């Protein structure tokens, strides 16, 4: 997977730096079918996880995007990304690499159209800011930093966990386990949904898990359910969306993800295509037939070192205790999971009168604010973008 991941991260960094946020908002503002389609098309290549997509969607709302477009963006974006598409191709074959983004696109569009038709009042808030956090440095540097540090800091641990889980599945799960459900593919999918919906797994981290499950007899359709529902939603994102968007919006959002993941899973099984015959064989037998090529080995080494560095810096920032200026206060903010969450909190707080600068840390659950702004004003800004403010850090 390493060469494809490195390339995917680079493309994701280019999208992040060179495509402005307002470009996306300009195509999503009308309450019609076209805006819903554009939201899904623009969201599919973006490397946003199920929590990182939420502040982006709230920002789109404040750019006057329609409710259907927001729903389409929320559903389609976390299911896939340019990095996960390439990684899916490397580990599971071309068929899954095509089916996965197509399913995400169709699911997002259908979910957005349902929201436009069934929700006529606005339950979202208009207080969240929409401007992007100002990033320092030249654009090429920002591309590399986002691709090979920020993204790895956000998903590196989950990617490693996914690989470890895949290895444990390969070793510990009997070959006959999922074969016992062979005549009940729907039961397989329901079991996968029960596991995938509450847990937090990124679109890339879900790939080795799904591949390992397929090698143990899981049907291709059930593996697709894992690839769709696992990254698209988790318990934390459900709570935040419920708070920011309302109960009916959240219900449609969940029903769309669950319903269409099962639908596409059943359709994939109905085709009779043996996706696992080639993808599974390539994934499990590559190490037995030949050693990795020097290029793959170099890429794997580089990727491993980058992940270790990003995670070490994340751990260091969590425990580092820097001396504070007299006019600096540290607050505790929960429900932040990635750099996109940090950026959403920072740009909200920096709009508060009296705030000179702000810095958020998802790993430490802290928000450091410099300036004479009141705690109540900080609380209002943080809660306006859907995060939990816990007051001054002890």
mmCIF file of C-alpha atoms in Angstrom:
data_model
loop_
_atom_site.group_PDB
_atom_site.id
_atom_site.type_symbol
_atom_site.label_atom_id
_atom_site.label_comp_id
_atom_site.label_asym_id
_atom_site.label_seq_id
_atom_site.Cartn_x
_atom_site.Cartn_y
_atom_site.Cartn_z
ATOM 1 C CA UNK A 1 0.000 0.000 0.000
ATOM 2 C CA UNK A 2 2.907 2.387 0.709
ATOM 3 C CA UNK A 3 3.556 3.799 -2.810
ATOM 4 C CA UNK A 4 -0.156 4.447 -3.347
ATOM 5 C CA UNK A 5 -0.556 6.035 0.085
ATOM 6 C CA UNK A 6 2.385 8.385 -0.450
ATOM 7 C CA UNK A 7 0.980 9.452 -3.823
ATOM 8 C CA UNK A 8 -2.527 9.809 -2.422
ATOM 9 C CA UNK A 9 -1.343 11.951 0.490
ATOM 10 C CA UNK A 10 0.508 14.221 -1.944
ATOM 11 C CA UNK A 11 -2.590 14.709 -4.118
ATOM 12 C CA UNK A 12 -4.623 15.384 -0.990
ATOM 13 C CA UNK A 13 -2.149 18.070 0.043
ATOM 14 C CA UNK A 14 -2.410 19.708 -3.381
ATOM 15 C CA UNK A 15 -6.216 19.758 -3.112
ATOM 16 C CA UNK A 16 -6.031 21.215 0.382
ATOM 17 C CA UNK A 17 -3.647 24.059 -0.508
ATOM 18 C CA UNK A 18 -4.496 24.988 -4.087
ATOM 19 C CA UNK A 19 -8.304 24.621 -4.072
ATOM 20 C CA UNK A 20 -9.852 27.355 -1.884
ATOM 21 C CA UNK A 21 -12.785 26.518 0.383
ATOM 22 C CA UNK A 22 -14.975 29.142 -1.311
ATOM 23 C CA UNK A 23 -14.594 27.267 -4.601
ATOM 24 C CA UNK A 24 -16.620 24.426 -3.096
ATOM 25 C CA UNK A 25 -19.175 26.744 -1.489
ATOM 26 C CA UNK A 26 -19.857 28.543 -4.780
ATOM 27 C CA UNK A 27 -21.292 25.377 -6.311
ATOM 28 C CA UNK A 28 -23.406 24.339 -3.336
ATOM 29 C CA UNK A 29 -25.490 27.404 -2.556
ATOM 30 C CA UNK A 30 -28.676 26.634 -4.505
ATOM 31 C CA UNK A 31 -31.431 24.446 -3.105
ATOM 32 C CA UNK A 32 -31.649 22.146 -6.122
ATOM 33 C CA UNK A 33 -30.505 18.782 -7.478
ATOM 34 C CA UNK A 34 -27.395 20.231 -9.117
ATOM 35 C CA UNK A 35 -26.004 21.531 -5.833
ATOM 36 C CA UNK A 36 -26.513 18.083 -4.282
ATOM 37 C CA UNK A 37 -24.615 16.462 -7.157
ATOM 38 C CA UNK A 38 -21.796 19.004 -6.961
ATOM 39 C CA UNK A 39 -21.482 18.447 -3.203
ATOM 40 C CA UNK A 40 -20.942 14.723 -3.673
ATOM 41 C CA UNK A 41 -18.600 15.175 -6.653
ATOM 42 C CA UNK A 42 -16.481 17.705 -4.782
ATOM 43 C CA UNK A 43 -16.485 15.667 -1.588
ATOM 44 C CA UNK A 44 -15.449 12.260 -2.949
ATOM 45 C CA UNK A 45 -11.743 13.116 -3.572
ATOM 46 C CA UNK A 46 -11.323 15.113 -0.338
ATOM 47 C CA UNK A 47 -9.373 13.303 2.420
ATOM 48 C CA UNK A 48 -11.721 14.254 5.284
ATOM 49 C CA UNK A 49 -12.699 11.787 8.012
ATOM 50 C CA UNK A 50 -16.140 11.512 9.571
ATOM 51 C CA UNK A 51 -15.287 14.045 12.281
ATOM 52 C CA UNK A 52 -13.173 16.383 10.145
ATOM 53 C CA UNK A 53 -15.957 16.733 7.595
ATOM 54 C CA UNK A 54 -18.372 18.185 10.180
ATOM 55 C CA UNK A 55 -16.768 21.635 10.697
ATOM 56 C CA UNK A 56 -16.231 21.842 6.938
ATOM 57 C CA UNK A 57 -19.924 21.153 6.379
ATOM 58 C CA UNK A 58 -20.913 23.749 8.975
ATOM 59 C CA UNK A 59 -18.640 26.209 7.193
ATOM 60 C CA UNK A 60 -20.433 25.404 3.927
ATOM 61 C CA UNK A 61 -23.742 26.062 5.673
ATOM 62 C CA UNK A 62 -22.537 29.524 6.616
ATOM 63 C CA UNK A 63 -21.560 30.035 2.987
ATOM 64 C CA UNK A 64 -25.311 29.516 2.296
ATOM 65 C CA UNK A 65 -25.025 25.973 0.983
ATOM 66 C CA UNK A 66 -28.364 24.155 0.811
ATOM 67 C CA UNK A 67 -29.355 21.540 3.394
ATOM 68 C CA UNK A 68 -29.370 18.826 0.732
ATOM 69 C CA UNK A 69 -25.877 19.783 -0.392
ATOM 70 C CA UNK A 70 -24.644 19.648 3.208
ATOM 71 C CA UNK A 71 -26.144 16.169 3.653
ATOM 72 C CA UNK A 72 -24.639 14.995 0.365
ATOM 73 C CA UNK A 73 -21.232 16.330 1.392
ATOM 74 C CA UNK A 74 -21.430 14.772 4.871
ATOM 75 C CA UNK A 75 -22.349 11.344 3.490
ATOM 76 C CA UNK A 76 -20.052 11.096 0.460
ATOM 77 C CA UNK A 77 -16.865 12.772 1.697
ATOM 78 C CA UNK A 78 -15.694 10.543 4.589
ATOM 79 C CA UNK A 79 -16.397 7.295 2.725
ATOM 80 C CA UNK A 80 -13.492 7.801 0.380
ATOM 81 C CA UNK A 81 -10.712 10.142 -0.726
ATOM 82 C CA UNK A 82 -7.999 10.248 -3.319
ATOM 83 C CA UNK A 83 -5.605 8.522 -0.906
ATOM 84 C CA UNK A 84 -8.028 5.746 0.029
ATOM 85 C CA UNK A 85 -9.010 5.145 -3.610
ATOM 86 C CA UNK A 86 -5.384 4.480 -4.506
ATOM 87 C CA UNK A 87 -4.886 2.351 -1.388
ATOM 88 C CA UNK A 88 -8.049 0.353 -2.187
ATOM 89 C CA UNK A 89 -6.696 -0.363 -5.659
ATOM 90 C CA UNK A 90 -3.360 -1.500 -4.247
ATOM 91 C CA UNK A 91 -4.821 -3.946 -1.716
ATOM 92 C CA UNK A 92 -8.268 -4.950 -3.008
ATOM 93 C CA UNK A 93 -8.047 -4.543 -6.762
ATOM 94 C CA UNK A 94 -9.512 -2.335 -9.460
ATOM 95 C CA UNK A 95 -13.095 -3.499 -8.946
ATOM 96 C CA UNK A 96 -13.348 -2.221 -5.380
ATOM 97 C CA UNK A 97 -11.402 0.933 -6.311
ATOM 98 C CA UNK A 98 -14.174 1.753 -8.821
ATOM 99 C CA UNK A 99 -17.197 0.536 -6.861
ATOM 100 C CA UNK A 100 -16.266 2.335 -3.642
ATOM 101 C CA UNK A 101 -16.255 5.980 -4.896
ATOM 102 C CA UNK A 102 -19.247 5.323 -7.180
ATOM 103 C CA UNK A 103 -21.239 3.989 -4.226
ATOM 104 C CA UNK A 104 -20.196 6.985 -2.111
ATOM 105 C CA UNK A 105 -21.258 9.373 -4.877
ATOM 106 C CA UNK A 106 -24.684 7.779 -5.394
ATOM 107 C CA UNK A 107 -25.315 7.482 -1.644
ATOM 108 C CA UNK A 108 -24.444 11.130 -1.071
ATOM 109 C CA UNK A 109 -26.655 12.351 -3.917
ATOM 110 C CA UNK A 110 -29.645 10.254 -2.806
ATOM 111 C CA UNK A 111 -29.221 11.350 0.807
ATOM 112 C CA UNK A 112 -29.080 15.001 -0.208
ATOM 113 C CA UNK A 113 -32.201 14.691 -2.356
ATOM 114 C CA UNK A 114 -34.056 13.038 0.548
ATOM 115 C CA UNK A 115 -33.081 15.865 2.871
ATOM 116 C CA UNK A 116 -34.212 18.508 0.358
ATOM 117 C CA UNK A 117 -37.564 16.775 -0.031
ATOM 118 C CA UNK A 118 -38.308 15.855 3.591
ATOM 119 C CA UNK A 119 -36.754 18.682 5.638
ATOM 120 C CA UNK A 120 -38.193 22.097 4.938
ATOM 121 C CA UNK A 121 -37.196 24.011 8.052
ATOM 122 C CA UNK A 122 -33.636 24.954 9.001
ATOM 123 C CA UNK A 123 -32.316 23.358 12.176
ATOM 124 C CA UNK A 124 -28.707 24.361 11.684
ATOM 125 C CA UNK A 125 -26.917 27.251 13.305
ATOM 126 C CA UNK A 126 -25.444 30.217 11.505
ATOM 127 C CA UNK A 127 -22.869 31.164 14.087
ATOM 128 C CA UNK A 128 -19.947 29.076 12.900
ATOM 129 C CA UNK A 129 -17.326 30.984 10.962
ATOM 130 C CA UNK A 130 -16.448 29.989 7.440
ATOM 131 C CA UNK A 131 -13.044 31.444 6.841
ATOM 132 C CA UNK A 132 -10.139 29.041 6.689
ATOM 133 C CA UNK A 133 -7.373 29.246 9.215
ATOM 134 C CA UNK A 134 -4.420 31.198 7.848
ATOM 135 C CA UNK A 135 -1.504 28.884 7.080
ATOM 136 C CA UNK A 136 2.067 30.105 7.007
ATOM 137 C CA UNK A 137 4.788 29.202 4.552
ATOM 138 C CA UNK A 138 5.059 28.758 0.804
ATOM 139 C CA UNK A 139 2.442 26.704 -0.972
ATOM 140 C CA UNK A 140 4.783 23.782 -1.817
ATOM 141 C CA UNK A 141 5.828 23.604 1.843
ATOM 142 C CA UNK A 142 2.197 23.681 2.974
ATOM 143 C CA UNK A 143 1.374 20.856 0.532
ATOM 144 C CA UNK A 144 4.141 18.675 1.959
ATOM 145 C CA UNK A 145 3.319 19.579 5.559
ATOM 146 C CA UNK A 146 -0.355 18.772 5.151
ATOM 147 C CA UNK A 147 0.294 15.595 3.138
ATOM 148 C CA UNK A 148 3.063 14.042 5.194
ATOM 149 C CA UNK A 149 2.587 15.503 8.655
ATOM 150 C CA UNK A 150 -0.927 16.794 9.313
ATOM 151 C CA UNK A 151 -2.687 13.879 7.606
ATOM 152 C CA UNK A 152 -0.380 11.281 9.133
ATOM 153 C CA UNK A 153 -0.853 12.857 12.548
ATOM 154 C CA UNK A 154 -4.622 12.553 12.070
ATOM 155 C CA UNK A 155 -4.933 9.067 10.579
ATOM 156 C CA UNK A 156 -1.522 7.468 11.138
ATOM 157 C CA UNK A 157 -2.489 5.775 14.393
ATOM 158 C CA UNK A 158 -5.800 4.560 12.972
ATOM 159 C CA UNK A 159 -4.047 3.269 9.870
ATOM 160 C CA UNK A 160 -1.622 1.311 12.045
ATOM 161 C CA UNK A 161 -4.508 0.019 14.160
ATOM 162 C CA UNK A 162 -6.288 -1.075 10.984
ATOM 163 C CA UNK A 163 -3.207 -2.981 9.833
ATOM 164 C CA UNK A 164 -2.776 -4.632 13.234
ATOM 165 C CA UNK A 165 -6.463 -5.579 13.344
ATOM 166 C CA UNK A 166 -6.129 -7.014 9.839
ATOM 167 C CA UNK A 167 -3.129 -9.085 10.942
ATOM 168 C CA UNK A 168 -4.997 -10.324 14.030
ATOM 169 C CA UNK A 169 -7.988 -11.273 11.891
ATOM 170 C CA UNK A 170 -5.742 -13.121 9.469
ATOM 171 C CA UNK A 171 -4.122 -15.127 12.278
ATOM 172 C CA UNK A 172 -6.887 -15.544 14.857
ATOM 173 C CA UNK A 173 -10.159 -15.873 12.935
ATOM 174 C CA UNK A 174 -10.828 -19.424 11.713
ATOM 175 C CA UNK A 175 -11.184 -19.791 7.966
ATOM 176 C CA UNK A 176 -14.650 -21.291 8.455
ATOM 177 C CA UNK A 177 -16.033 -18.442 10.607
ATOM 178 C CA UNK A 178 -17.579 -16.288 7.904
ATOM 179 C CA UNK A 179 -18.187 -19.274 5.677
ATOM 180 C CA UNK A 180 -20.837 -20.320 8.226
ATOM 181 C CA UNK A 181 -22.778 -17.219 7.148
ATOM 182 C CA UNK A 182 -22.310 -18.006 3.484
ATOM 183 C CA UNK A 183 -26.006 -18.610 2.847
ATOM 184 C CA UNK A 184 -26.963 -15.468 4.825
ATOM 185 C CA UNK A 185 -25.104 -12.506 3.314
ATOM 186 C CA UNK A 186 -27.587 -10.059 4.845
ATOM 187 C CA UNK A 187 -26.717 -11.358 8.316
ATOM 188 C CA UNK A 188 -23.044 -10.767 7.534
ATOM 189 C CA UNK A 189 -23.822 -7.168 6.624
ATOM 190 C CA UNK A 190 -25.880 -6.550 9.752
ATOM 191 C CA UNK A 191 -23.047 -7.879 11.928
ATOM 192 C CA UNK A 192 -20.568 -5.612 10.128
ATOM 193 C CA UNK A 193 -22.898 -2.601 10.552
ATOM 194 C CA UNK A 194 -23.254 -3.257 14.273
ATOM 195 C CA UNK A 195 -19.470 -3.160 14.556
ATOM 196 C CA UNK A 196 -18.675 -0.402 12.053
ATOM 197 C CA UNK A 197 -21.181 2.335 12.905
ATOM 198 C CA UNK A 198 -20.109 3.121 16.495
ATOM 199 C CA UNK A 199 -16.353 2.721 15.918
ATOM 200 C CA UNK A 200 -14.034 5.382 14.527
ATOM 201 C CA UNK A 201 -12.106 4.176 11.469
ATOM 202 C CA UNK A 202 -10.825 6.283 8.590
ATOM 203 C CA UNK A 203 -11.424 5.444 4.940
ATOM 204 C CA UNK A 204 -7.825 4.282 4.510
ATOM 205 C CA UNK A 205 -7.622 2.374 7.795
ATOM 206 C CA UNK A 206 -10.732 0.380 6.894
ATOM 207 C CA UNK A 207 -9.086 -1.118 3.798
ATOM 208 C CA UNK A 208 -6.744 -3.685 5.403
ATOM 209 C CA UNK A 209 -9.511 -4.704 7.820
ATOM 210 C CA UNK A 210 -11.966 -5.342 4.983
ATOM 211 C CA UNK A 211 -9.326 -7.189 2.963
ATOM 212 C CA UNK A 212 -8.458 -9.428 5.908
ATOM 213 C CA UNK A 213 -12.124 -10.188 6.543
ATOM 214 C CA UNK A 214 -12.593 -11.150 2.895
ATOM 215 C CA UNK A 215 -9.664 -13.533 3.134
ATOM 216 C CA UNK A 216 -11.515 -15.199 6.022
ATOM 217 C CA UNK A 217 -14.636 -15.774 3.958
ATOM 218 C CA UNK A 218 -16.538 -12.481 4.267
ATOM 219 C CA UNK A 219 -18.576 -11.777 1.148
ATOM 220 C CA UNK A 220 -17.513 -8.879 -1.111
ATOM 221 C CA UNK A 221 -20.834 -7.156 -0.357
ATOM 222 C CA UNK A 222 -20.251 -7.274 3.397
ATOM 223 C CA UNK A 223 -16.705 -5.975 2.881
ATOM 224 C CA UNK A 224 -18.168 -3.073 0.907
ATOM 225 C CA UNK A 225 -20.518 -2.368 3.827
ATOM 226 C CA UNK A 226 -17.432 -2.081 6.056
ATOM 227 C CA UNK A 227 -15.763 0.274 3.563
ATOM 228 C CA UNK A 228 -18.878 2.478 3.312
ATOM 229 C CA UNK A 229 -20.403 2.570 6.793
ATOM 230 C CA UNK A 230 -17.195 2.353 8.839
ATOM 231 C CA UNK A 231 -15.594 5.613 7.624
ATOM 232 C CA UNK A 232 -18.879 7.441 6.988
ATOM 233 C CA UNK A 233 -20.087 7.630 10.571
ATOM 234 C CA UNK A 234 -19.079 7.092 14.184
ATOM 235 C CA UNK A 235 -20.691 7.740 17.547
ATOM 236 C CA UNK A 236 -18.937 11.079 18.060
ATOM 237 C CA UNK A 237 -19.977 12.409 14.649
ATOM 238 C CA UNK A 238 -23.577 11.303 15.235
ATOM 239 C CA UNK A 239 -23.745 13.341 18.457
ATOM 240 C CA UNK A 240 -22.179 16.422 16.874
ATOM 241 C CA UNK A 241 -24.404 16.304 13.779
ATOM 242 C CA UNK A 242 -27.475 15.854 15.989
ATOM 243 C CA UNK A 243 -26.490 18.949 17.957
ATOM 244 C CA UNK A 244 -25.590 21.077 14.934
ATOM 245 C CA UNK A 245 -28.117 19.905 12.332
ATOM 246 C CA UNK A 246 -31.110 18.583 14.246
ATOM 247 C CA UNK A 247 -32.799 15.255 14.897
ATOM 248 C CA UNK A 248 -34.555 14.759 11.547
ATOM 249 C CA UNK A 249 -31.427 15.621 9.571
ATOM 250 C CA UNK A 250 -29.381 13.147 11.633
ATOM 251 C CA UNK A 251 -31.992 10.411 11.223
ATOM 252 C CA UNK A 252 -32.012 10.753 7.433
ATOM 253 C CA UNK A 253 -28.220 10.908 7.406
ATOM 254 C CA UNK A 254 -27.938 7.598 9.296
ATOM 255 C CA UNK A 255 -30.739 5.834 7.431
ATOM 256 C CA UNK A 256 -29.201 6.768 4.087
ATOM 257 C CA UNK A 257 -25.773 5.413 5.040
ATOM 258 C CA UNK A 258 -27.169 2.178 6.483
ATOM 259 C CA UNK A 259 -29.719 1.589 3.731
ATOM 260 C CA UNK A 260 -27.448 2.274 0.773
ATOM 261 C CA UNK A 261 -24.484 0.384 2.196
ATOM 262 C CA UNK A 262 -26.693 -2.726 2.482
ATOM 263 C CA UNK A 263 -28.191 -2.065 -0.968
ATOM 264 C CA UNK A 264 -24.804 -1.784 -2.668
ATOM 265 C CA UNK A 265 -23.539 -4.781 -0.714
ATOM 266 C CA UNK A 266 -26.423 -6.916 -1.944
ATOM 267 C CA UNK A 267 -25.981 -5.639 -5.515
ATOM 268 C CA UNK A 268 -22.278 -6.437 -5.411
ATOM 269 C CA UNK A 269 -22.986 -9.976 -4.223
ATOM 270 C CA UNK A 270 -25.709 -10.349 -6.859
ATOM 271 C CA UNK A 271 -23.264 -9.614 -9.683
ATOM 272 C CA UNK A 272 -21.432 -12.838 -8.866
ATOM 273 C CA UNK A 273 -18.070 -11.195 -9.572
ATOM 274 C CA UNK A 274 -15.277 -12.866 -7.618
ATOM 275 C CA UNK A 275 -13.534 -9.762 -6.298
ATOM 276 C CA UNK A 276 -11.862 -11.693 -3.517
ATOM 277 C CA UNK A 277 -10.334 -14.270 -5.888
ATOM 278 C CA UNK A 278 -7.737 -11.836 -7.192
ATOM 279 C CA UNK A 279 -7.618 -9.143 -4.507
ATOM 280 C CA UNK A 280 -7.416 -11.619 -1.667
ATOM 281 C CA UNK A 281 -4.805 -13.725 -3.409
ATOM 282 C CA UNK A 282 -2.648 -10.717 -4.232
ATOM 283 C CA UNK A 283 -2.924 -9.390 -0.693
ATOM 284 C CA UNK A 284 -2.158 -12.605 1.158
ATOM 285 C CA UNK A 285 0.259 -14.318 -1.196
ATOM 286 C CA UNK A 286 2.416 -11.435 -2.410
ATOM 287 C CA UNK A 287 4.826 -11.956 0.465
ATOM 288 C CA UNK A 288 5.110 -15.668 -0.308
ATOM 289 C CA UNK A 289 5.897 -15.363 -4.005
ATOM 290 C CA UNK A 290 8.599 -12.690 -3.959
ATOM 291 C CA UNK A 291 10.215 -10.074 -1.816
ATOM 292 C CA UNK A 292 8.981 -6.513 -2.244
ATOM 293 C CA UNK A 293 10.680 -4.581 -4.994
ATOM 294 C CA UNK A 294 13.313 -2.044 -3.867
ATOM 295 C CA UNK A 295 10.967 0.806 -4.758
ATOM 296 C CA UNK A 296 8.149 -0.603 -2.620
ATOM 297 C CA UNK A 297 10.559 -1.276 0.211
ATOM 298 C CA UNK A 298 11.877 2.294 0.083
ATOM 299 C CA UNK A 299 8.319 3.675 0.048
ATOM 300 C CA UNK A 300 7.334 1.478 2.985
ATOM 301 C CA UNK A 301 10.384 2.651 4.950
ATOM 302 C CA UNK A 302 9.683 6.320 4.210
ATOM 303 C CA UNK A 303 6.023 5.949 5.135
ATOM 304 C CA UNK A 304 6.890 4.151 8.373
ATOM 305 C CA UNK A 305 9.375 6.855 9.395
ATOM 306 C CA UNK A 306 6.879 9.621 8.576
ATOM 307 C CA UNK A 307 4.164 7.937 10.653
ATOM 308 C CA UNK A 308 6.539 7.451 13.597
ATOM 309 C CA UNK A 309 7.652 11.093 13.451
ATOM 310 C CA UNK A 310 4.090 12.442 13.190
ATOM 311 C CA UNK A 311 2.852 10.298 16.075
ATOM 312 C CA UNK A 312 5.862 11.172 18.251
ATOM 313 C CA UNK A 313 5.246 14.885 17.691
ATOM 314 C CA UNK A 314 1.571 14.382 18.488
ATOM 315 C CA UNK A 315 2.463 12.584 21.718
ATOM 316 C CA UNK A 316 5.039 15.238 22.605
ATOM 317 C CA UNK A 317 2.504 18.045 22.119
ATOM 318 C CA UNK A 318 0.100 16.232 24.427
ATOM 319 C CA UNK A 319 2.507 16.101 27.352
ATOM 320 C CA UNK A 320 4.646 19.173 26.745
ATOM 321 C CA UNK A 321 4.115 21.879 29.363
ATOM 322 C CA UNK A 322 5.320 25.178 27.972
ATOM 323 C CA UNK A 323 5.469 28.241 30.233
ATOM 324 C CA UNK A 324 2.508 30.510 29.571
ATOM 325 C CA UNK A 325 2.519 34.258 29.088
ATOM 326 C CA UNK A 326 0.648 36.242 31.742
ATOM 327 C CA UNK A 327 -2.174 36.974 29.279
ATOM 328 C CA UNK A 328 -2.573 33.333 28.148
ATOM 329 C CA UNK A 329 -5.217 30.866 29.306
ATOM 330 C CA UNK A 330 -5.557 27.149 28.606
ATOM 331 C CA UNK A 331 -9.087 25.745 28.252
ATOM 332 C CA UNK A 332 -10.248 22.147 27.919
ATOM 333 C CA UNK A 333 -12.178 21.360 24.736
ATOM 334 C CA UNK A 334 -13.427 17.856 23.977
ATOM 335 C CA UNK A 335 -14.650 16.083 20.808
ATOM 336 C CA UNK A 336 -11.706 17.262 18.675
ATOM 337 C CA UNK A 337 -10.242 14.352 16.701
ATOM 338 C CA UNK A 338 -8.032 15.763 13.929
ATOM 339 C CA UNK A 339 -6.373 18.852 12.453
ATOM 340 C CA UNK A 340 -9.636 19.863 10.770
ATOM 341 C CA UNK A 341 -11.315 19.939 14.189
ATOM 342 C CA UNK A 342 -8.440 22.021 15.563
ATOM 343 C CA UNK A 343 -8.725 24.468 12.668
ATOM 344 C CA UNK A 344 -12.486 24.816 13.153
ATOM 345 C CA UNK A 345 -12.081 25.664 16.841
ATOM 346 C CA UNK A 346 -9.199 28.073 16.238
ATOM 347 C CA UNK A 347 -10.874 30.049 13.487
ATOM 348 C CA UNK A 348 -14.046 30.352 15.578
ATOM 349 C CA UNK A 349 -12.176 31.570 18.646
ATOM 350 C CA UNK A 350 -9.949 33.995 16.741
ATOM 351 C CA UNK A 351 -13.058 35.929 15.720
ATOM 352 C CA UNK A 352 -13.874 36.655 19.380
ATOM 353 C CA UNK A 353 -13.062 40.265 20.388
ATOM 354 C CA UNK A 354 -10.036 40.317 22.647
ATOM 355 C CA UNK A 355 -8.410 37.153 21.271
ATOM 356 C CA UNK A 356 -4.921 37.858 19.974
ATOM 357 C CA UNK A 357 -4.079 34.270 19.039
ATOM 358 C CA UNK A 358 -5.347 30.740 19.631
ATOM 359 C CA UNK A 359 -3.974 27.225 19.313
ATOM 360 C CA UNK A 360 -5.912 23.963 19.668
ATOM 361 C CA UNK A 361 -4.587 20.469 20.337
ATOM 362 C CA UNK A 362 -6.835 17.495 19.594
ATOM 363 C CA UNK A 363 -4.448 15.055 21.271
ATOM 364 C CA UNK A 364 -4.383 17.023 24.536
ATOM 365 C CA UNK A 365 -7.991 18.303 24.312
ATOM 366 C CA UNK A 366 -6.749 21.831 24.980
ATOM 367 C CA UNK A 367 -7.286 25.306 23.603
ATOM 368 C CA UNK A 368 -4.642 27.924 24.376
ATOM 369 C CA UNK A 369 -5.880 31.503 24.032
ATOM 370 C CA UNK A 370 -3.843 34.686 24.302
ATOM 371 C CA UNK A 371 -5.712 37.896 25.011
ATOM 372 C CA UNK A 372 -8.236 39.389 27.452
ATOM 373 C CA UNK A 373 -11.333 37.681 25.974
ATOM 374 C CA UNK A 374 -13.805 36.378 28.554
ATOM 375 C CA UNK A 375 -14.336 32.689 29.201
ATOM 376 C CA UNK A 376 -18.010 32.975 28.324
ATOM 377 C CA UNK A 377 -17.183 34.435 24.905
ATOM 378 C CA UNK A 378 -14.713 31.609 24.280
ATOM 379 C CA UNK A 379 -17.334 29.062 25.340
ATOM 380 C CA UNK A 380 -19.885 30.502 22.918
ATOM 381 C CA UNK A 381 -17.413 30.391 20.021
ATOM 382 C CA UNK A 382 -16.342 26.802 20.716
ATOM 383 C CA UNK A 383 -19.879 25.489 21.144
ATOM 384 C CA UNK A 384 -21.030 27.278 17.971
ATOM 385 C CA UNK A 385 -18.944 24.869 15.888
ATOM 386 C CA UNK A 386 -20.155 21.776 17.729
ATOM 387 C CA UNK A 387 -17.424 21.055 20.286
ATOM 388 C CA UNK A 388 -17.655 20.634 24.064
ATOM 389 C CA UNK A 389 -16.175 23.411 26.205
ATOM 390 C CA UNK A 390 -15.090 22.293 29.687
ATOM 391 C CA UNK A 391 -13.712 25.544 31.107
ATOM 392 C CA UNK A 392 -10.206 26.401 32.301
ATOM 393 C CA UNK A 393 -7.628 23.630 32.256
ATOM 394 C CA UNK A 394 -6.496 22.704 35.789
#
